mmCIF file of C-alpha atoms and ligand atoms in Angstrom:
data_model
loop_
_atom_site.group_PDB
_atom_site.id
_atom_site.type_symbol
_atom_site.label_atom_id
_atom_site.label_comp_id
_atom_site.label_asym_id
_atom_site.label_seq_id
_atom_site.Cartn_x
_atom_site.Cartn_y
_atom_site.Cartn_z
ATOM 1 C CA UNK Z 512 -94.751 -11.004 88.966
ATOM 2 C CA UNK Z 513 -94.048 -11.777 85.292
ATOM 3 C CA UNK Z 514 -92.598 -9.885 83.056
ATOM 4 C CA UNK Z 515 -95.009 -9.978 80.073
ATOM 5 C CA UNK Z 516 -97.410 -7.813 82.451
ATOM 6 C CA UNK Z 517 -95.401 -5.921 84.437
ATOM 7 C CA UNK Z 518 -96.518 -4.831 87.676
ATOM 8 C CA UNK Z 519 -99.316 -7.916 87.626
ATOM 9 C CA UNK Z 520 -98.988 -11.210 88.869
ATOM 10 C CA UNK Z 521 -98.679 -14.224 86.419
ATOM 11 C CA UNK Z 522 -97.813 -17.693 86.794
ATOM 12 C CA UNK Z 523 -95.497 -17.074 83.600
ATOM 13 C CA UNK Z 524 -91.788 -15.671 83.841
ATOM 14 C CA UNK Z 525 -88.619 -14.905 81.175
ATOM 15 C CA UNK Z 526 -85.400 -13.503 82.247
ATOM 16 C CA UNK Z 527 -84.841 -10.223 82.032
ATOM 17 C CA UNK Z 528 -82.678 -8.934 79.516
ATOM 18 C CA UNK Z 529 -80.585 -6.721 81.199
ATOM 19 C CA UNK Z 530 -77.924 -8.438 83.485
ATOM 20 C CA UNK Z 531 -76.245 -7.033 86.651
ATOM 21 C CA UNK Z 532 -72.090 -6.580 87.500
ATOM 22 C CA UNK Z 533 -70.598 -7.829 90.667
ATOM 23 C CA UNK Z 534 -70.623 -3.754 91.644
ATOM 24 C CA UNK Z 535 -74.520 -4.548 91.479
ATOM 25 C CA UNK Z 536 -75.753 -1.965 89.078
ATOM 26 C CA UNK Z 537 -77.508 -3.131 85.554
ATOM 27 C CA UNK Z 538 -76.013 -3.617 82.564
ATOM 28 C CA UNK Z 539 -78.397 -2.696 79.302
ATOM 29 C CA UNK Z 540 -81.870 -1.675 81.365
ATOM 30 C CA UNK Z 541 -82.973 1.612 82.204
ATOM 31 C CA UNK Z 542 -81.977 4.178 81.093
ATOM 32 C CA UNK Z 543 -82.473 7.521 83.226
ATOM 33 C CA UNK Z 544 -84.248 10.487 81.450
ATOM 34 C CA UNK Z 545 -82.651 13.631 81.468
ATOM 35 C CA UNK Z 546 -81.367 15.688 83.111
ATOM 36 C CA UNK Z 547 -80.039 12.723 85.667
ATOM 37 C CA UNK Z 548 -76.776 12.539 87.911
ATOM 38 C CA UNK Z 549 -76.296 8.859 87.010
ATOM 39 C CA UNK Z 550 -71.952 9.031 87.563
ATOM 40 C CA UNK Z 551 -71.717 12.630 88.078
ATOM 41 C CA UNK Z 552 -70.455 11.756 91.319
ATOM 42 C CA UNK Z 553 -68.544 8.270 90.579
ATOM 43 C CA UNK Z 554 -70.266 4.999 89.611
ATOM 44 C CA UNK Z 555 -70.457 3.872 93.484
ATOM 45 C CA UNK Z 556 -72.270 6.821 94.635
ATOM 46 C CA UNK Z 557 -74.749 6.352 96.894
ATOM 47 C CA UNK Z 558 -75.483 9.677 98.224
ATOM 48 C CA UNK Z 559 -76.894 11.800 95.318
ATOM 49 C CA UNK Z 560 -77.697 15.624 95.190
ATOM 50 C CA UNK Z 561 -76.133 15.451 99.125
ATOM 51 C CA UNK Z 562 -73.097 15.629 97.234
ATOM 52 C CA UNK Z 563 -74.025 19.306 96.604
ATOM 53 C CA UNK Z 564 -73.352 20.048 100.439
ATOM 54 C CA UNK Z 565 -69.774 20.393 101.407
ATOM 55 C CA UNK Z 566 -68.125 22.239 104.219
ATOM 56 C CA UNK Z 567 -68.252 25.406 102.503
ATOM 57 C CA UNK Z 568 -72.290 24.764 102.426
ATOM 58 C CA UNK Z 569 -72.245 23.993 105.852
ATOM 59 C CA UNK Z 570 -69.992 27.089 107.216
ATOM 60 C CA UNK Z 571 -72.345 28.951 105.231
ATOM 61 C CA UNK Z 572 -75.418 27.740 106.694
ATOM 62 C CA UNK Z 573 -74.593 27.542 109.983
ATOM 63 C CA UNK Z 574 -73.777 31.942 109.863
ATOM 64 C CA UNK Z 575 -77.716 32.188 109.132
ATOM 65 C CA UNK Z 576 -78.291 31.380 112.940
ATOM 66 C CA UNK Z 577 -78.290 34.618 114.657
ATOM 67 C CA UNK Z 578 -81.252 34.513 116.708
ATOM 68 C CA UNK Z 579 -81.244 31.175 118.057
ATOM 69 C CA UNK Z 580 -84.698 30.383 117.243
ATOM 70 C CA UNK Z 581 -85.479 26.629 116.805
ATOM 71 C CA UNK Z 582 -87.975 24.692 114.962
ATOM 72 C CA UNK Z 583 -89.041 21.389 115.242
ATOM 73 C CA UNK Z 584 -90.990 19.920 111.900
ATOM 74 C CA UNK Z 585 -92.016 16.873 113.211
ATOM 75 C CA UNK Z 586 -95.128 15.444 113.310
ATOM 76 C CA UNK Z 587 -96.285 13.687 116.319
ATOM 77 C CA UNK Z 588 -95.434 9.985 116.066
ATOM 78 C CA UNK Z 589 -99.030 8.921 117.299
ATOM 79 C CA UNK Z 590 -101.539 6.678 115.945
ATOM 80 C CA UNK Z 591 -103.960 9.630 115.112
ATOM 81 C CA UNK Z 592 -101.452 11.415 112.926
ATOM 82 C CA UNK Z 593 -101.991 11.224 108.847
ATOM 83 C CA UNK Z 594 -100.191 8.244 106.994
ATOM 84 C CA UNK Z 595 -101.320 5.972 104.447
ATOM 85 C CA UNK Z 596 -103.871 2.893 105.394
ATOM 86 C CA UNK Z 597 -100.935 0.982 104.057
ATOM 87 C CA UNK Z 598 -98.880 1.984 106.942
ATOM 88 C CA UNK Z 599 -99.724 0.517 110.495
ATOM 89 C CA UNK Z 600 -99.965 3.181 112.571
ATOM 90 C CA UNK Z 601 -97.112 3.688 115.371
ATOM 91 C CA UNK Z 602 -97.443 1.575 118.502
ATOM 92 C CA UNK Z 603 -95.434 2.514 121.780
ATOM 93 C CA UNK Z 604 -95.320 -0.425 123.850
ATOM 94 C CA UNK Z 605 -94.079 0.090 127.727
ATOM 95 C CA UNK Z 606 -91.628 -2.626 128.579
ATOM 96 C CA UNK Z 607 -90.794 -0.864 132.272
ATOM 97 C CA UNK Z 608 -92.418 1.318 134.300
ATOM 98 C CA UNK Z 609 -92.706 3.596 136.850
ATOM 99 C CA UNK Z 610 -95.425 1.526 138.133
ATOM 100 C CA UNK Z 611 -93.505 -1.857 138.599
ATOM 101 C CA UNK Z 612 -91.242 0.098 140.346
ATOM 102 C CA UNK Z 613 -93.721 1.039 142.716
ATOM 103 C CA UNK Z 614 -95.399 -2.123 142.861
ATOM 104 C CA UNK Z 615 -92.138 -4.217 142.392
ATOM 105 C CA UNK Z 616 -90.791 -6.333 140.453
ATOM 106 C CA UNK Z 617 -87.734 -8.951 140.016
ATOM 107 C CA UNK Z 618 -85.507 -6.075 138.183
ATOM 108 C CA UNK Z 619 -86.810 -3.566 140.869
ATOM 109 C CA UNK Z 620 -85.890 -6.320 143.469
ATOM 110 C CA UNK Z 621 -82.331 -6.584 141.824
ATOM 111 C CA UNK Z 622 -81.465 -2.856 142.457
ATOM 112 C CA UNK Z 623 -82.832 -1.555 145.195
ATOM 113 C CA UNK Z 624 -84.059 2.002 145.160
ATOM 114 C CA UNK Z 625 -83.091 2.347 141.201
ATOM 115 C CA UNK Z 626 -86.055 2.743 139.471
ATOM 116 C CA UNK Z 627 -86.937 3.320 135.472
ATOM 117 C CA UNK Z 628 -88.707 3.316 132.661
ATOM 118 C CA UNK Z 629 -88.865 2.382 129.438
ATOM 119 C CA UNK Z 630 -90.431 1.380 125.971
ATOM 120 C CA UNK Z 631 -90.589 0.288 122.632
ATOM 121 C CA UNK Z 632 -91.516 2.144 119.520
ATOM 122 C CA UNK Z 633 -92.485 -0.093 116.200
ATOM 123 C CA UNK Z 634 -93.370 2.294 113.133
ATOM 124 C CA UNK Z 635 -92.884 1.904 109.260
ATOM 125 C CA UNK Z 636 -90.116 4.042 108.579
ATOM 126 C CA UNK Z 637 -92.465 6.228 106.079
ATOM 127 C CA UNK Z 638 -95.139 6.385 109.116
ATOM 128 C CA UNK Z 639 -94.327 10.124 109.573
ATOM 129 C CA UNK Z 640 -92.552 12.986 109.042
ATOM 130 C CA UNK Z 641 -89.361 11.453 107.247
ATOM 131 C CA UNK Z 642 -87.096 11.166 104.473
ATOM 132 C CA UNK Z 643 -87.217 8.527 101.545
ATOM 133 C CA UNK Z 644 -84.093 6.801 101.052
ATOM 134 C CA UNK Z 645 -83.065 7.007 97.395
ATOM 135 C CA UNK Z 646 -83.276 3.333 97.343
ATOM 136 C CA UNK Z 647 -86.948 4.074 98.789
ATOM 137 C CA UNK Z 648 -88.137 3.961 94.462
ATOM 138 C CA UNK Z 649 -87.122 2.406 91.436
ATOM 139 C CA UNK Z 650 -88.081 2.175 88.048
ATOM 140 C CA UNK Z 651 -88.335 -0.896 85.586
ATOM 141 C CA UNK Z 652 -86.079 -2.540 87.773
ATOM 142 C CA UNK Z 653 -83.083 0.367 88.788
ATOM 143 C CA UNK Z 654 -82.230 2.893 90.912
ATOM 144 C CA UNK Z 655 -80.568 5.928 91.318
ATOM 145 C CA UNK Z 656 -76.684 5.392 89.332
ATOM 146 C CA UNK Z 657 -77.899 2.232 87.947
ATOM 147 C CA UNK Z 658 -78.083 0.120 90.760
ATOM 148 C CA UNK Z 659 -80.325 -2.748 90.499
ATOM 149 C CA UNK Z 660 -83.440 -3.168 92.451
ATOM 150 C CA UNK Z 661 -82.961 -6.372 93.522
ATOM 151 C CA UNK Z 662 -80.290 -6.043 95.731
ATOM 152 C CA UNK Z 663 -83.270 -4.660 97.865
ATOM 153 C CA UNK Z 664 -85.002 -7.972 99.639
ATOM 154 C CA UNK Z 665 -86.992 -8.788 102.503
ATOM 155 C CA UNK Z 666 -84.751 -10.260 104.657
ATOM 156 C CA UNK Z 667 -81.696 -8.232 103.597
ATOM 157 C CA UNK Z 668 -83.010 -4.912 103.389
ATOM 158 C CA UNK Z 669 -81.666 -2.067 101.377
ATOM 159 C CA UNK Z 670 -77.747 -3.601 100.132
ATOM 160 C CA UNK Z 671 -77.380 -0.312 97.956
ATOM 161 C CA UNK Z 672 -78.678 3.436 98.477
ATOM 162 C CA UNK Z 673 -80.202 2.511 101.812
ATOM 163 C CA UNK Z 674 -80.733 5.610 104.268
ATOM 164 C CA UNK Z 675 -77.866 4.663 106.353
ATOM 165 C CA UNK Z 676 -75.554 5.898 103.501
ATOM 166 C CA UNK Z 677 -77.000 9.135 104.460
ATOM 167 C CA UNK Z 678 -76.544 9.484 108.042
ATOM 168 C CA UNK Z 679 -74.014 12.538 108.262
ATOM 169 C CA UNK Z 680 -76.346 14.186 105.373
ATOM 170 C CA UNK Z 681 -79.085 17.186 105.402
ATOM 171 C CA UNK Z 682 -77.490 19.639 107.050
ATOM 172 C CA UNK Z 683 -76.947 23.180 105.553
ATOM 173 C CA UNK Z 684 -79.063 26.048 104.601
ATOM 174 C CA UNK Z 685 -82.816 25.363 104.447
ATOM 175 C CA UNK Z 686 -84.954 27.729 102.504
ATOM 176 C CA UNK Z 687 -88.672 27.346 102.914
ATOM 177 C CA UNK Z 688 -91.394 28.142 99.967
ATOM 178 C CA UNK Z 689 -94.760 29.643 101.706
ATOM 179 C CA UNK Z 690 -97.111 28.169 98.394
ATOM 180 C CA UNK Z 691 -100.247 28.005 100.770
ATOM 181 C CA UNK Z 692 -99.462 32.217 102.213
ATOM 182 C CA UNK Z 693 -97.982 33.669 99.104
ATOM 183 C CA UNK Z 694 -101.604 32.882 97.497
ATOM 184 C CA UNK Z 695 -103.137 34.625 100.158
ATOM 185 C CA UNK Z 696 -103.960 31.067 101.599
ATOM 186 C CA UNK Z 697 -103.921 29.181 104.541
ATOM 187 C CA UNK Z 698 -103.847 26.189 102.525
ATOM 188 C CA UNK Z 699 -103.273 25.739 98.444
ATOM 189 C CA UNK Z 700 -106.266 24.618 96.477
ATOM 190 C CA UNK Z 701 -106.703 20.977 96.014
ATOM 191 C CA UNK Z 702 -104.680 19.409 93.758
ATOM 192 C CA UNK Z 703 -102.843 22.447 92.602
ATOM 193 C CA UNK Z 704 -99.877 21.673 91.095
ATOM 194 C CA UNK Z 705 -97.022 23.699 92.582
ATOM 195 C CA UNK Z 706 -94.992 24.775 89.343
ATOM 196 C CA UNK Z 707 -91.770 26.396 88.424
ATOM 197 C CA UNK Z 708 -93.810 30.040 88.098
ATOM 198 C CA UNK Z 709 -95.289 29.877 91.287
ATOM 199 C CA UNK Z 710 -92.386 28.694 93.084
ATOM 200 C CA UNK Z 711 -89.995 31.355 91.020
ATOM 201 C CA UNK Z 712 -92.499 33.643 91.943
ATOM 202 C CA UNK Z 713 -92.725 33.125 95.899
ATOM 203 C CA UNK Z 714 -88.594 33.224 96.404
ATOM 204 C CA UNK Z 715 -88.746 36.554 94.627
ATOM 205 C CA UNK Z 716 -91.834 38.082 96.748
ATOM 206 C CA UNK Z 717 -90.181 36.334 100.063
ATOM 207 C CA UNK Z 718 -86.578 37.729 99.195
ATOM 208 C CA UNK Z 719 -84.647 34.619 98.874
ATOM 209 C CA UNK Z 720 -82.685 33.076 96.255
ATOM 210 C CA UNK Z 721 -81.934 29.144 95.792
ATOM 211 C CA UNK Z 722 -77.936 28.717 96.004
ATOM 212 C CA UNK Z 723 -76.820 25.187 95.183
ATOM 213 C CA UNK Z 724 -76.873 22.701 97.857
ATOM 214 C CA UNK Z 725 -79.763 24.136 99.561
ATOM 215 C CA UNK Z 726 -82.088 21.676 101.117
ATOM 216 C CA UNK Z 727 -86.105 23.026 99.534
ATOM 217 C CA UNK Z 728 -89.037 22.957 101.872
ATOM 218 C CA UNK Z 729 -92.587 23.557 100.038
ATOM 219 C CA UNK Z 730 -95.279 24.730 102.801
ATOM 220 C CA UNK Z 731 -98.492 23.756 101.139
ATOM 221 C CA UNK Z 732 -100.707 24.533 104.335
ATOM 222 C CA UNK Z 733 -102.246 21.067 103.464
ATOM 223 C CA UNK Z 734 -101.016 19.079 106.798
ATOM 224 C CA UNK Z 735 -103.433 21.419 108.975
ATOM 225 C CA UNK Z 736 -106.327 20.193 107.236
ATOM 226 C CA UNK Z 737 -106.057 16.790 108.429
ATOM 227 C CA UNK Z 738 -106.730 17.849 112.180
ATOM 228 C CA UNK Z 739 -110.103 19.509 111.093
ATOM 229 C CA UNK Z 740 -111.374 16.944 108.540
ATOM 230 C CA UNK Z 741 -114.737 15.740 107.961
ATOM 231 C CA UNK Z 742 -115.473 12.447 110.373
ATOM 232 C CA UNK Z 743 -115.078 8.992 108.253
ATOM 233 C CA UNK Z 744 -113.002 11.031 105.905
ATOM 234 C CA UNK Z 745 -110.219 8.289 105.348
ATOM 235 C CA UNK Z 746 -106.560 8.947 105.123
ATOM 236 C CA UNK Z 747 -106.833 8.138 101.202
ATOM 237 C CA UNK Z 748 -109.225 10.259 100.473
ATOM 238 C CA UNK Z 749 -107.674 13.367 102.277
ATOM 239 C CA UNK Z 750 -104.199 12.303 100.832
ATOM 240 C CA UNK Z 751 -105.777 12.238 96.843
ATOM 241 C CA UNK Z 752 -106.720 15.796 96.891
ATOM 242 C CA UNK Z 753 -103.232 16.769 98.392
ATOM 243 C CA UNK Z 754 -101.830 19.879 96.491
ATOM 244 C CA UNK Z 755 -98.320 18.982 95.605
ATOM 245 C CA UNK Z 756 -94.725 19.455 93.363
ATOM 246 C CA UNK Z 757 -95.479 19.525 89.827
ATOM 247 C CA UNK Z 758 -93.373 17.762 87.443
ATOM 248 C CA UNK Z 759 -92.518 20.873 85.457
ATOM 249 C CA UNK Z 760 -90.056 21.601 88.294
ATOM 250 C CA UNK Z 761 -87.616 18.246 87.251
ATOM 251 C CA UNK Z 762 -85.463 20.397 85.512
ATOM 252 C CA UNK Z 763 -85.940 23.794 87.656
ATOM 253 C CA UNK Z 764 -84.616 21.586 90.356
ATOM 254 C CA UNK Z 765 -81.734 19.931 88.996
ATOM 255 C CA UNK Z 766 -80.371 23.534 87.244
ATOM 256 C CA UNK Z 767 -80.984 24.879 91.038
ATOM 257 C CA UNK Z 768 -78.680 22.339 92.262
ATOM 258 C CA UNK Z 769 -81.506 21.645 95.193
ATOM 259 C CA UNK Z 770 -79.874 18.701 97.221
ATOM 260 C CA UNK Z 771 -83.352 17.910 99.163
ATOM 261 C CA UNK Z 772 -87.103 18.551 98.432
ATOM 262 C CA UNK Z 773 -89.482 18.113 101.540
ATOM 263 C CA UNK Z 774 -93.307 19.292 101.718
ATOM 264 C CA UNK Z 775 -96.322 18.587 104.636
ATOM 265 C CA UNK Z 776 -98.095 16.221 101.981
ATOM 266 C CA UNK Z 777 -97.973 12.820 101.712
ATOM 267 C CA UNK Z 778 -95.698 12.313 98.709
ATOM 268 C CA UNK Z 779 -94.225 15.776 97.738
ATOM 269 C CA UNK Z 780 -95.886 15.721 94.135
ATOM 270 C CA UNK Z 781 -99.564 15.357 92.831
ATOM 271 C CA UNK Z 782 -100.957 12.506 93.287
ATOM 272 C CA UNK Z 783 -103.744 13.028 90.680
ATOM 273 C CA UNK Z 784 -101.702 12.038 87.458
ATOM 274 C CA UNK Z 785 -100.854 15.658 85.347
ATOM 275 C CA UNK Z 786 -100.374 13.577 82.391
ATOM 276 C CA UNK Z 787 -102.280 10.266 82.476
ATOM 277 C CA UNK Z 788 -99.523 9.243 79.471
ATOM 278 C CA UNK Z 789 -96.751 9.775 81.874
ATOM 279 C CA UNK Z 790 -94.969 7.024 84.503
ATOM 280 C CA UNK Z 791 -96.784 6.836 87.444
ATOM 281 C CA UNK Z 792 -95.359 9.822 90.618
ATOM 282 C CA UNK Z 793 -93.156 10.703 87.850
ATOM 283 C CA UNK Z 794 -91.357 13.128 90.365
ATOM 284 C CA UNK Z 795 -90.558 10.115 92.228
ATOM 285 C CA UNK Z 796 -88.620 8.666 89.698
ATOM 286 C CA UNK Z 797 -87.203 11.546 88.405
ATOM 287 C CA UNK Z 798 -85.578 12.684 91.924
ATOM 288 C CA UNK Z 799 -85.105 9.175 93.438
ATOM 289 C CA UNK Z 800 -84.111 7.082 90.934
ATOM 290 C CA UNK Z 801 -82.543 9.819 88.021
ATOM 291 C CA UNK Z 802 -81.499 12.486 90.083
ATOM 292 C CA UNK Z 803 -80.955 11.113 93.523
ATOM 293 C CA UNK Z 804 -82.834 13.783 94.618
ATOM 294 C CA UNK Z 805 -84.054 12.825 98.515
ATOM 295 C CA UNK Z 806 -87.783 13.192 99.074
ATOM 296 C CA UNK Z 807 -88.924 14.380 102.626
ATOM 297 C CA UNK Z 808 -92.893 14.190 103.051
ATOM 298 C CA UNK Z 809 -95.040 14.743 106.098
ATOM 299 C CA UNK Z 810 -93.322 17.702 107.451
ATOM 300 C CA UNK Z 811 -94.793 20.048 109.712
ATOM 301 C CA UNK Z 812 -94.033 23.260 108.303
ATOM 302 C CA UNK Z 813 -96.398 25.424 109.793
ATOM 303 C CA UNK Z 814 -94.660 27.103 112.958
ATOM 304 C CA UNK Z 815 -91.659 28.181 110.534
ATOM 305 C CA UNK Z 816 -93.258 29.071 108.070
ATOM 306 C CA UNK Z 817 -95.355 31.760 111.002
ATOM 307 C CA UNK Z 818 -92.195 32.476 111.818
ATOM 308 C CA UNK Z 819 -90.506 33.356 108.329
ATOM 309 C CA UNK Z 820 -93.823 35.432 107.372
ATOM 310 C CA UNK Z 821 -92.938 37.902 110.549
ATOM 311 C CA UNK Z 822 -89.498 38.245 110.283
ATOM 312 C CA UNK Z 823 -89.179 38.099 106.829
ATOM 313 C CA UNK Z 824 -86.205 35.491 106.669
ATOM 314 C CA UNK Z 825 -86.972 32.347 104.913
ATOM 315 C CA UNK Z 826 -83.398 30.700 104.763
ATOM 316 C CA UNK Z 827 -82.221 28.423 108.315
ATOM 317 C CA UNK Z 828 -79.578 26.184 109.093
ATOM 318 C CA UNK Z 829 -81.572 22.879 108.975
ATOM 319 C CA UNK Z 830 -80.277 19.861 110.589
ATOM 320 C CA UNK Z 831 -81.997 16.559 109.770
ATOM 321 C CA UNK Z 832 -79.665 13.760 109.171
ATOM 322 C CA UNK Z 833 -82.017 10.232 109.155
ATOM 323 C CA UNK Z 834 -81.813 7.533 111.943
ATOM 324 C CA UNK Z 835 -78.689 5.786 111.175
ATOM 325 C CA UNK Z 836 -81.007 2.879 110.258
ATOM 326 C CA UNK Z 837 -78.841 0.006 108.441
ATOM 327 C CA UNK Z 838 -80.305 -1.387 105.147
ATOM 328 C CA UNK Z 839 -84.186 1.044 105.538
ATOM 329 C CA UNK Z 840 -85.905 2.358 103.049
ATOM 330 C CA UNK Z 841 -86.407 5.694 104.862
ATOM 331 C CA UNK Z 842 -86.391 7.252 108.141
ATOM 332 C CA UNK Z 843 -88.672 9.451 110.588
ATOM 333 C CA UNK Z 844 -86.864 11.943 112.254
ATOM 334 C CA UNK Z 845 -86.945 15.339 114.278
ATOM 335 C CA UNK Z 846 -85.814 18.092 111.068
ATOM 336 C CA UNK Z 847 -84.613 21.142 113.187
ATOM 337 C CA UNK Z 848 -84.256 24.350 111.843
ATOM 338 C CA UNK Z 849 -82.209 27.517 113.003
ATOM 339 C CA UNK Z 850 -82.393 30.488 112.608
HETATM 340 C C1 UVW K 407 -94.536 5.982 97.723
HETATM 341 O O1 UVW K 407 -94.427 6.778 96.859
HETATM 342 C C2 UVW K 407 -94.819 4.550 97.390
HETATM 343 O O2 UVW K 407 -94.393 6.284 99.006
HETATM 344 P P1 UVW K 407 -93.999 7.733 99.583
HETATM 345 O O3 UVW K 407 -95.074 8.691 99.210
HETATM 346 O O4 UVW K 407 -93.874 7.520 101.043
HETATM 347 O O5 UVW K 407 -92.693 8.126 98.985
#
């Protein structure tokens, strides 16, 4: 990659002219836009707008289970489920089973009448319904508080803002967004950007206010279409038209004090550019890397949100810490939500 095309191979390469500290963060590079959290919450923070959830938060949320009610928005972690071509699908391998038990085997032979089974699961971390670590993005060379991109590598993994640093985070009150039903719609048009008036305007119609802290999930109706989509449509071509976050919400987000956005698209925001001018998933850099704002993408939002619509409640206790995954980049998981 040189740097006199950047983003494109070349044979060529300078320095860069920022340099980075022993604490690993750049010195004289990027510099966040605004609003941004860079040191709101110390120089070594590595947890972001996660910060925004204390115990109060949690005490809080956990009062807004009264019926018992719980929802899983998972996605099945199966090779027909939606992810990017990019993205190998999920493979579960057997590496025991019931049937070399029955059949025998050496280890059956070593414990007599103890039988079991079990497997192996290999998945990219993004390959379904997860969160992306805030060290997931970065732009012209940083991440979120300034640390440096490079102390991701292959063989080293994530060294700062990996999702491990997250592992006793997302859990407090959930409030869910019905985009696709407040419309009238099962799903929202394609490519409609979700923007701070439509979103203002849902919370008000659904009774529900945004309290700092609270973890935002955006039902676009979008995942159900993948089930029913035209034969040879590929996964590209269904994610392109995804509806999604628009980028007028950067600052609606931040003055919200929203500590987590998660939708059932692909990558929360359009993926159409709004403004061919701007960086590329601009509301990936603006969360990840200025805010440290987590992303979650590929939820399944649709049984809630059912549920929500009938009883009229639209705030949950949601728990949905990641894998405690050293070094990743993000992490499938099972979000629950209460209510
Ligand atoms: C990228 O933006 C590259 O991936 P994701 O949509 O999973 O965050």
């Amino acid at each position: 990659m040189g740097r006199e095309n950047p983003g494109g191979y070349s044979t060529s390469w300078r320095p860069p002219e920022y340099t980075v500290g022993d604490d690993g963060k750049v010195v004289g590079g990027y510099a966040p836009r605004e609003p941004n959290n860079w040191g709101r919450w110390g120089p070594e923070d590595q947890l972001g707008t996660q910060n925004l959830i204390g115990p109060e938060q949690r005490v809080a949320a956990a009062g807004l289970v009264r019926s018992g009610k719980v929802f899983s928005l998972a996605l099945p972690i199966a090779p027909d489920a939606p992810s990017l071509s990019s993205r190998p699908r999920p493979l579960l391998t057997p590496l025991m089973t019931g049937s070399d038990a029955v059949v025998g085997s050496p280890y059956n032979e070593a414990a007599p009448g103890f039988q079991w089974s079990d497997d192996m699961l290999q998945m990219p971390t993004q390959g379904s319904t997860q969160w992306d670590a805030l060290g997931h993005v970065m732009f012209e060379d940083s991440m979120y508080n300034g640390f440096w991109g490079g102390n991701t590598t292959t063989l080293g993994g994530a060294r700062a803002l990996g999702i491990d640093r997250q592992r006793e985070s997302f859990v407090g009150r959930g409030v869910l967004v019905d985009a696709a039903r407040h419309q009238g719609l099962d799903c929202c048009p394609d490519e409609q950007g979700i923007g701070v008036e439509l979103l203002d305007a849902a919370l008000a119609a659904q009774g529900v206010d945004l309290r700092s802290g609270d973890m935002l999930l955006v039902r676009t109706g979008y995942l159900a279409k993948w089930w029913t989509r035209p034969e040879g449509m590929t996964p590209e071509d269904y994610f392109a038209r995804t509806p999604g976050i628009s980028k007028d919400t950067i600052p609606w987000l931040h003055e919200h004090g929203v500590s987590a956005l998660a939708c059932d698209n692909i990558g929360v925001e359009l993926l159409v550019p709004e403004d061919p001018e701007d960086r590329v998933l601009p509301l990936h850099v603006a969360c990840l890397v200025d805010l440290g704002l987590t992303l979650g993408e590929l939820w399944d939002l649709d049984a809630l949100a059912a549920d929500c619509a009938a009883d009229g409640a639209y705030e949950f206790l949601l728990c949905a810490p990641p894998l405690h995954l050293p070094g990743g980049l993000g992490s499938p998981l099972n979000p629950i939500a209460l209510k």
